[in-house]
mmCIF file of C-alpha atoms in Angstrom:
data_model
loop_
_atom_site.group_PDB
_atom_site.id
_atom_site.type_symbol
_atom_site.label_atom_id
_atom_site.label_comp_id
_atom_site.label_asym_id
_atom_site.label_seq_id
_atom_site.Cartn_x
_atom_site.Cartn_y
_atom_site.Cartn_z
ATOM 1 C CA UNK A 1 190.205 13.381 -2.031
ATOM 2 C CA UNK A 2 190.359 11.500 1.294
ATOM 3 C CA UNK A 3 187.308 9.981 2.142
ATOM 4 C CA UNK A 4 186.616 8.100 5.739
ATOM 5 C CA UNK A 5 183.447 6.059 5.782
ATOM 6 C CA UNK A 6 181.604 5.181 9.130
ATOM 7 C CA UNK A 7 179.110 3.079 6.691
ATOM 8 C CA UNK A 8 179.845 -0.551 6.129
ATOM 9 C CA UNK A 9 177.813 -0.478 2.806
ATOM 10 C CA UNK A 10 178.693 3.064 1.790
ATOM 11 C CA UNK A 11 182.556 1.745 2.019
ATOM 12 C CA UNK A 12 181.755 -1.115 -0.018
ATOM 13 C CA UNK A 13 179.889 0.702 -2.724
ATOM 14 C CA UNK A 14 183.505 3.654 -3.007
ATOM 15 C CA UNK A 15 185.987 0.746 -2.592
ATOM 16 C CA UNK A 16 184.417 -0.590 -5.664
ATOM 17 C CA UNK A 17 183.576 2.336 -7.731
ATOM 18 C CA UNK A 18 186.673 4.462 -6.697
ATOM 19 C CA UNK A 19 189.274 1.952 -5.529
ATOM 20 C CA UNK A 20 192.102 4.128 -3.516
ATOM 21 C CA UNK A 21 189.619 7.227 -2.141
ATOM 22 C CA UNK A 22 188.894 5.444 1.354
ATOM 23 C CA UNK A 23 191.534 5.941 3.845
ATOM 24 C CA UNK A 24 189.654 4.780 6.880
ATOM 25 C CA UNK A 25 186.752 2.632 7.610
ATOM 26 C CA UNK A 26 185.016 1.061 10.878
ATOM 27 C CA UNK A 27 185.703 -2.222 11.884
ATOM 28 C CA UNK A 28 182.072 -3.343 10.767
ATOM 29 C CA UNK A 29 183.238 -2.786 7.133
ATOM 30 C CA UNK A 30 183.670 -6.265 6.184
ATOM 31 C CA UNK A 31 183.786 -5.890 2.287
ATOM 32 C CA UNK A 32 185.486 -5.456 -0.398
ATOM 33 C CA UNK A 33 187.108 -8.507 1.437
ATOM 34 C CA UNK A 34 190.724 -7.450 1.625
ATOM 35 C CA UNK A 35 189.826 -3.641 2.320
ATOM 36 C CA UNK A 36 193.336 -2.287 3.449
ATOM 37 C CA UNK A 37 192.541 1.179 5.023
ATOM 38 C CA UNK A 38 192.790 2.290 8.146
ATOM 39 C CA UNK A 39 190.297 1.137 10.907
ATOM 40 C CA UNK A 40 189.002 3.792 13.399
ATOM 41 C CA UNK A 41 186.213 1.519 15.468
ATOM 42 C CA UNK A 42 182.830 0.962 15.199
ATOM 43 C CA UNK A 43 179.975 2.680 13.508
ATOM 44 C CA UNK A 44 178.271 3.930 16.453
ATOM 45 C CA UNK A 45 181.275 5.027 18.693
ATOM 46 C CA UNK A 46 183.909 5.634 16.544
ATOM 47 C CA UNK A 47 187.307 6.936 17.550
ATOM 48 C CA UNK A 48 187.352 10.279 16.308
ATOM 49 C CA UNK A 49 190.693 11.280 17.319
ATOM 50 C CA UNK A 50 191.758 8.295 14.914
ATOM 51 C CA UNK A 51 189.267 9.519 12.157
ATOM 52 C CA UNK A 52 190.512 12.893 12.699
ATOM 53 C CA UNK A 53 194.302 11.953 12.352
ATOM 54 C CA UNK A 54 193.814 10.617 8.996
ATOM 55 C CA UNK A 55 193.113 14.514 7.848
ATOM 56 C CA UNK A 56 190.144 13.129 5.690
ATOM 57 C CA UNK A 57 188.204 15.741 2.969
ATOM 58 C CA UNK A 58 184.667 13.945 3.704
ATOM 59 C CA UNK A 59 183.643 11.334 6.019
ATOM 60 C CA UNK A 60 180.534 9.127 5.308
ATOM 61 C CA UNK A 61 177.852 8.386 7.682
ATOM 62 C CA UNK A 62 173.924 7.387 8.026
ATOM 63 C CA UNK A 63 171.149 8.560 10.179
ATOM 64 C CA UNK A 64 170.758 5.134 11.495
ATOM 65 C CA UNK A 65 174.134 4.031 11.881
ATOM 66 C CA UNK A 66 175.983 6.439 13.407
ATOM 67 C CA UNK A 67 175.072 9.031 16.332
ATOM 68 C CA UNK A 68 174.232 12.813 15.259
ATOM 69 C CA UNK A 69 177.045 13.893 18.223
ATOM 70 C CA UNK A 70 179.484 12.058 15.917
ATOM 71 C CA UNK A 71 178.719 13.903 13.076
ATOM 72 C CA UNK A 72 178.272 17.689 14.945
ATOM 73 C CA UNK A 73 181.974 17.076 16.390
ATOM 74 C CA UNK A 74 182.910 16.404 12.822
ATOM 75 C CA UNK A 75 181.654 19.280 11.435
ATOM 76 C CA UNK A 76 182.892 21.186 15.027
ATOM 77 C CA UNK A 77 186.188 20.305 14.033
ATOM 78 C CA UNK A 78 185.800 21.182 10.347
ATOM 79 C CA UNK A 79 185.076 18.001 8.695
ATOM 80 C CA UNK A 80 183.004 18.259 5.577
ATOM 81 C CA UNK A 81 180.496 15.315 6.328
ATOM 82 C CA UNK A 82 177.502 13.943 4.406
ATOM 83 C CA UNK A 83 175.027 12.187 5.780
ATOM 84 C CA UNK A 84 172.357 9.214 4.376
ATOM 85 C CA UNK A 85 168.991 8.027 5.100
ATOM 86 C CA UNK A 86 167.578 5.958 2.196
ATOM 87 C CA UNK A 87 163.928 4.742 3.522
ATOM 88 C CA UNK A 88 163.451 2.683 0.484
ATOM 89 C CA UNK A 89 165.363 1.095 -2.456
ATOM 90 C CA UNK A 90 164.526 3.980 -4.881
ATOM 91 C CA UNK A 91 165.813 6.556 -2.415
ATOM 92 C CA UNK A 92 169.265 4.313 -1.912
ATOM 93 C CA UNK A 93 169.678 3.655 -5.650
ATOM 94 C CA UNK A 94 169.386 7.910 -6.097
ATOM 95 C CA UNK A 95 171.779 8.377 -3.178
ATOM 96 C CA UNK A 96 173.842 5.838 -3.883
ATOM 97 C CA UNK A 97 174.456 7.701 -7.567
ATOM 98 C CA UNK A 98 174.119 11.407 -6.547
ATOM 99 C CA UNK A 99 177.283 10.114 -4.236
ATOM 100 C CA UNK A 100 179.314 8.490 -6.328
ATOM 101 C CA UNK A 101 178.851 11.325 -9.487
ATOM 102 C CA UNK A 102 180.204 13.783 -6.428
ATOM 103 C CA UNK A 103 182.792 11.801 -5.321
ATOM 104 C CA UNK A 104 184.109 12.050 -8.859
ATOM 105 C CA UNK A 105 182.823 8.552 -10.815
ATOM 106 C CA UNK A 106 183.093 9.231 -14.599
ATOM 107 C CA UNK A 107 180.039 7.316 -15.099
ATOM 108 C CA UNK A 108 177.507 4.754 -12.728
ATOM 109 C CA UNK A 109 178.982 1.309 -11.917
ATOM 110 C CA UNK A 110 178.206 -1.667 -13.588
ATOM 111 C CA UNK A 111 177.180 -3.463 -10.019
ATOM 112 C CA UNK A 112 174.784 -0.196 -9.886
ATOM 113 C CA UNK A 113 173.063 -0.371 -13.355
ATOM 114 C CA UNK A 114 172.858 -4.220 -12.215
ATOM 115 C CA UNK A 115 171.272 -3.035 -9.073
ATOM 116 C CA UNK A 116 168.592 -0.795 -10.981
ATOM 117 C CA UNK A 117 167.721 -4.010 -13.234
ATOM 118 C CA UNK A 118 167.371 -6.525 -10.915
ATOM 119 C CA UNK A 119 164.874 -4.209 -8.514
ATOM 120 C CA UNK A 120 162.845 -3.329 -11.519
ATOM 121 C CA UNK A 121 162.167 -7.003 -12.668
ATOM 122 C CA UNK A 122 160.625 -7.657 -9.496
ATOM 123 C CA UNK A 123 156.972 -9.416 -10.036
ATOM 124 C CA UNK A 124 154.656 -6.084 -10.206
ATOM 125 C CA UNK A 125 151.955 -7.825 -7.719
ATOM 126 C CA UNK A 126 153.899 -10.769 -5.531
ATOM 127 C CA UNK A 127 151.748 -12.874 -2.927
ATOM 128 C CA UNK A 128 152.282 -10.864 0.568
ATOM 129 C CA UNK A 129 152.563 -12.730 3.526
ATOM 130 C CA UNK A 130 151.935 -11.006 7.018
ATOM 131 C CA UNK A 131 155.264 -10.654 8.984
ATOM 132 C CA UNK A 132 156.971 -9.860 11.581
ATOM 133 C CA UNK A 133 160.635 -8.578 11.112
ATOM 134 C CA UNK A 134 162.832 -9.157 14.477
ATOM 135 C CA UNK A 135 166.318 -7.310 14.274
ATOM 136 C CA UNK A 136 167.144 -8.203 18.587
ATOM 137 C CA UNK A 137 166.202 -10.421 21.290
ATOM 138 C CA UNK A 138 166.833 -9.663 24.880
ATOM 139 C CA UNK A 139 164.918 -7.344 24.486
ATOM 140 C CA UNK A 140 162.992 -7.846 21.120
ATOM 141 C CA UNK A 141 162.769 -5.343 18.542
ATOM 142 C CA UNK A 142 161.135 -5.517 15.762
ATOM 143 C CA UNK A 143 161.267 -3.268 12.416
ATOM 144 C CA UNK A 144 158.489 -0.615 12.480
ATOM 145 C CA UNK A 145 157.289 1.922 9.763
ATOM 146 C CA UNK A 146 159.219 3.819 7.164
ATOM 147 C CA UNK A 147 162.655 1.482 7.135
ATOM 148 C CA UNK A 148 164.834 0.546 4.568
ATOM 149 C CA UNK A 149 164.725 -3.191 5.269
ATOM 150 C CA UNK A 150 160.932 -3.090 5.511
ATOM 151 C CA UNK A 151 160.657 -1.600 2.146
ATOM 152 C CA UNK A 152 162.879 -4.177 0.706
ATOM 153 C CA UNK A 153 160.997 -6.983 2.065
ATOM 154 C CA UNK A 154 157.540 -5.235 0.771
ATOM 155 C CA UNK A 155 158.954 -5.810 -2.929
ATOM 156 C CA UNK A 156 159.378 -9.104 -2.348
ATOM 157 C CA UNK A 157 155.972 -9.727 -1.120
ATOM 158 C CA UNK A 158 156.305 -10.312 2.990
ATOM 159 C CA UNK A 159 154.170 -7.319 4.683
ATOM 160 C CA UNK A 160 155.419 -6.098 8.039
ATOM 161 C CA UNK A 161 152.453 -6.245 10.194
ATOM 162 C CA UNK A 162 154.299 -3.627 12.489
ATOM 163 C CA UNK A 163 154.757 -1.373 9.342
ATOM 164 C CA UNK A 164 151.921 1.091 10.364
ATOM 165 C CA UNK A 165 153.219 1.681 14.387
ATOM 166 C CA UNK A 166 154.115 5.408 15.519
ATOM 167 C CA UNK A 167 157.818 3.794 16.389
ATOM 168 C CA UNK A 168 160.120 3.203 13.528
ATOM 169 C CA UNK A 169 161.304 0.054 15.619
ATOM 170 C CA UNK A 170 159.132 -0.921 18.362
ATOM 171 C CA UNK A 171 160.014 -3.347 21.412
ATOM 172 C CA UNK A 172 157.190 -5.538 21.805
ATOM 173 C CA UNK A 173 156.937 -8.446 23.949
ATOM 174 C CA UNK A 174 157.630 -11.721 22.996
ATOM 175 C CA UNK A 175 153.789 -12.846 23.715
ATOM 176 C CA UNK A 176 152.516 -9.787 21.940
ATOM 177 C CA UNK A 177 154.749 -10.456 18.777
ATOM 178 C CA UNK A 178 153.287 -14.608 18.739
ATOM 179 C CA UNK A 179 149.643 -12.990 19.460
ATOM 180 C CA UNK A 180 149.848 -10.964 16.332
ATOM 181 C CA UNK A 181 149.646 -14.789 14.589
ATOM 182 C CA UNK A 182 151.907 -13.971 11.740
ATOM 183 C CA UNK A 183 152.379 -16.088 9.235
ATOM 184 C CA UNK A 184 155.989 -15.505 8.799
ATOM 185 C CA UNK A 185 158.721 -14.672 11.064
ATOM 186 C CA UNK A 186 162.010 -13.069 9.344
ATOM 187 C CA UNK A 187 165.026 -13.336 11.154
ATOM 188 C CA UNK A 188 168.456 -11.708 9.629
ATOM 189 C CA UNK A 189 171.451 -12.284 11.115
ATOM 190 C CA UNK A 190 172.581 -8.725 11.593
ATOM 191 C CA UNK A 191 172.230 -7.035 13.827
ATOM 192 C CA UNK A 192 171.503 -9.339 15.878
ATOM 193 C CA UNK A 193 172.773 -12.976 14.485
ATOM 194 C CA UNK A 194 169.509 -15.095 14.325
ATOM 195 C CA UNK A 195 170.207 -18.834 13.704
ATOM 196 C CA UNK A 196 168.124 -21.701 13.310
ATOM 197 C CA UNK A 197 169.072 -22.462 17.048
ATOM 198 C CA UNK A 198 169.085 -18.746 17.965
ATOM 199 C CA UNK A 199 165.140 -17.169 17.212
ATOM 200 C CA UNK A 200 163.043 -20.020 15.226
ATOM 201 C CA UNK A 201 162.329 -21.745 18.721
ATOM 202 C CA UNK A 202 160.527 -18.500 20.129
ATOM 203 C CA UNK A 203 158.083 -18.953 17.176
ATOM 204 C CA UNK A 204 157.076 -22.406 17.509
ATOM 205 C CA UNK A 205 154.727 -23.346 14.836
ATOM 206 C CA UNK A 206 155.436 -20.462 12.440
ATOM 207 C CA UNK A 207 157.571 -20.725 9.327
ATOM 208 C CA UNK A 208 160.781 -18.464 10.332
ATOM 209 C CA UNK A 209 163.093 -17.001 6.814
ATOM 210 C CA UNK A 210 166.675 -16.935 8.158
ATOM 211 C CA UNK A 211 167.842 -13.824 5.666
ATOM 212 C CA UNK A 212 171.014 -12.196 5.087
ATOM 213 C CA UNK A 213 171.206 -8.907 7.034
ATOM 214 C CA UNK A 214 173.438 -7.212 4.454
ATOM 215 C CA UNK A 215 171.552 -8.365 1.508
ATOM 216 C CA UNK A 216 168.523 -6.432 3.749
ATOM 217 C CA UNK A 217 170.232 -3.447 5.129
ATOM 218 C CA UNK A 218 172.995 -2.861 3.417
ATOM 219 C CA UNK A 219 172.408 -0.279 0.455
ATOM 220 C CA UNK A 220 175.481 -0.770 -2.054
ATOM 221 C CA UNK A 221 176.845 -3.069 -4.295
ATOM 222 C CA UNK A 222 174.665 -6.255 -2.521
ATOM 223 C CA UNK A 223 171.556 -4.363 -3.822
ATOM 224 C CA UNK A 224 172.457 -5.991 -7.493
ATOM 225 C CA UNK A 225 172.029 -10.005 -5.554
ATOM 226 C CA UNK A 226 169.561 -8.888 -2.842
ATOM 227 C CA UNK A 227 166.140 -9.807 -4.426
ATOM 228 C CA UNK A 228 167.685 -13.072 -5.889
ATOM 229 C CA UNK A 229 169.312 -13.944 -2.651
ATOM 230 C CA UNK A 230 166.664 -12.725 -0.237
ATOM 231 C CA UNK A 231 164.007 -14.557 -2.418
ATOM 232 C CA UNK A 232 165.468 -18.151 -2.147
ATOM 233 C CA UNK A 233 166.008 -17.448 1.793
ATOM 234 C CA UNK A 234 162.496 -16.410 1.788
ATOM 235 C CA UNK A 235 161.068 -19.283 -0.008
ATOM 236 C CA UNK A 236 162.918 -21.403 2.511
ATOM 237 C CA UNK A 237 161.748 -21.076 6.086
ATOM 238 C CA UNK A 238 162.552 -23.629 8.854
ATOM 239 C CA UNK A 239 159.783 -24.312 11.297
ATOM 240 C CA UNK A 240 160.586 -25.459 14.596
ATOM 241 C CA UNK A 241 157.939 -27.915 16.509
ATOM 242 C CA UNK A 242 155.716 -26.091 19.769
#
């Protein structure tokens, strides 16, 4: 089978598991570092003349990362295609597996039988702390309900105070995100790279966690480290003077 995969953490998690399957990737797939396969752009304009070309049997791709015209040309031009959209860990840890037994794994991974382990040993009632979870400035957008991310960080005891809007990520203003009085801000540094000089300053006052956007978003192998590494960023905020 030739597989193409227009999902940075969906190429990580075959790489892995199925080392020689993946014959293209986007540019955005970063890991396994060392990934030699052909690159064919990003996730959410792709080149699919160059996806096309490498004659693949399935190409990978996710409701939220890649555009549904992608995916009908695909399938136009006779490209089996299968298509994600995990809303919470449970459903990425089933997908995750239901893909990989397809794809032809004899048996699940060790990194995802690490992944189920380490999500289940979470503290059954942590101490929440109200949120608010920008992913971009100029403008700001915030996550909303029914996310991925925002179910992650509800594990690990931060509620998203925008979890409950109509939008699944709303663009408030910068005076109506400070006039919610959170009392944490989380900033990940994907897709938009917050720093502590880039996002902490807008929030002056309020404790800001700088997290790792792949150990937030990403659904594959970094599931096994997330709650470990998203934990320590979490219990480390910087707070910049108003």
């Amino acid at each position: 089978m030739r597989v193409v995969s227009l999902v940075p953490s969906l190429t990580e998690a075959v790489a892995l598991t199925l080392p020689g399957l993946l014959v293209g990737a986007t540019d955005w797939c970063t890991h396994p570092a060392g990934l030699d396969v052909a690159r064919v752009g990003g996730s959410k304009y792709p080149d699919l003349d160059r996806v096309l070309a490498l004659r693949p049997d399935l190409v990978l791709l996710n409701v939220e990362e890649n555009r549904r015209e992608d995916a009908d040309a695909l399938a136009a031009a006779g490209v089996p295609v299968r298509v994600t959209y995990p809303r919470t860990v449970d459903e990425a840890l089933t997908e995750l597996a239901d893909l990989l037994r397809d794809l032809g794994a004899p048996g699940e991974p060790d990194w995802l039988a690490a992944a189920r382990r380490a999500w289940s040993a979470l503290p059954t009632a942590p101490p929440y702390r109200r949120a608010v979870v920008p992913v971009w400035r100029r403008p700001w957008v915030v996550l909303g309900a029914d996310t991925f991310a925002g179910d992650v960080l509800r594990r690990l005891g931060v509620t998203n105070v925008y979890a409950d809007d109509v939008e699944r990520y709303p663009r408030p203003i910068l005076d109506e995100l400070r006039a919610r009085a959170p009392e944490l801000v989380v900033l990940p540094d994907e897709p938009y790279r917050f720093t502590a000089d880039d996002g902490p300053e807008a929030f002056p006052g309020t404790p800001c966690a700088l997290l790792s956007g792949r150990h937030l978003t990403w659904y594959g192998p970094s599931l096994a480290e997330a709650p470990a590494v998203l934990c320590a960023q979490l219990a480390d905020p910087v707070v910049r003077a108003g």
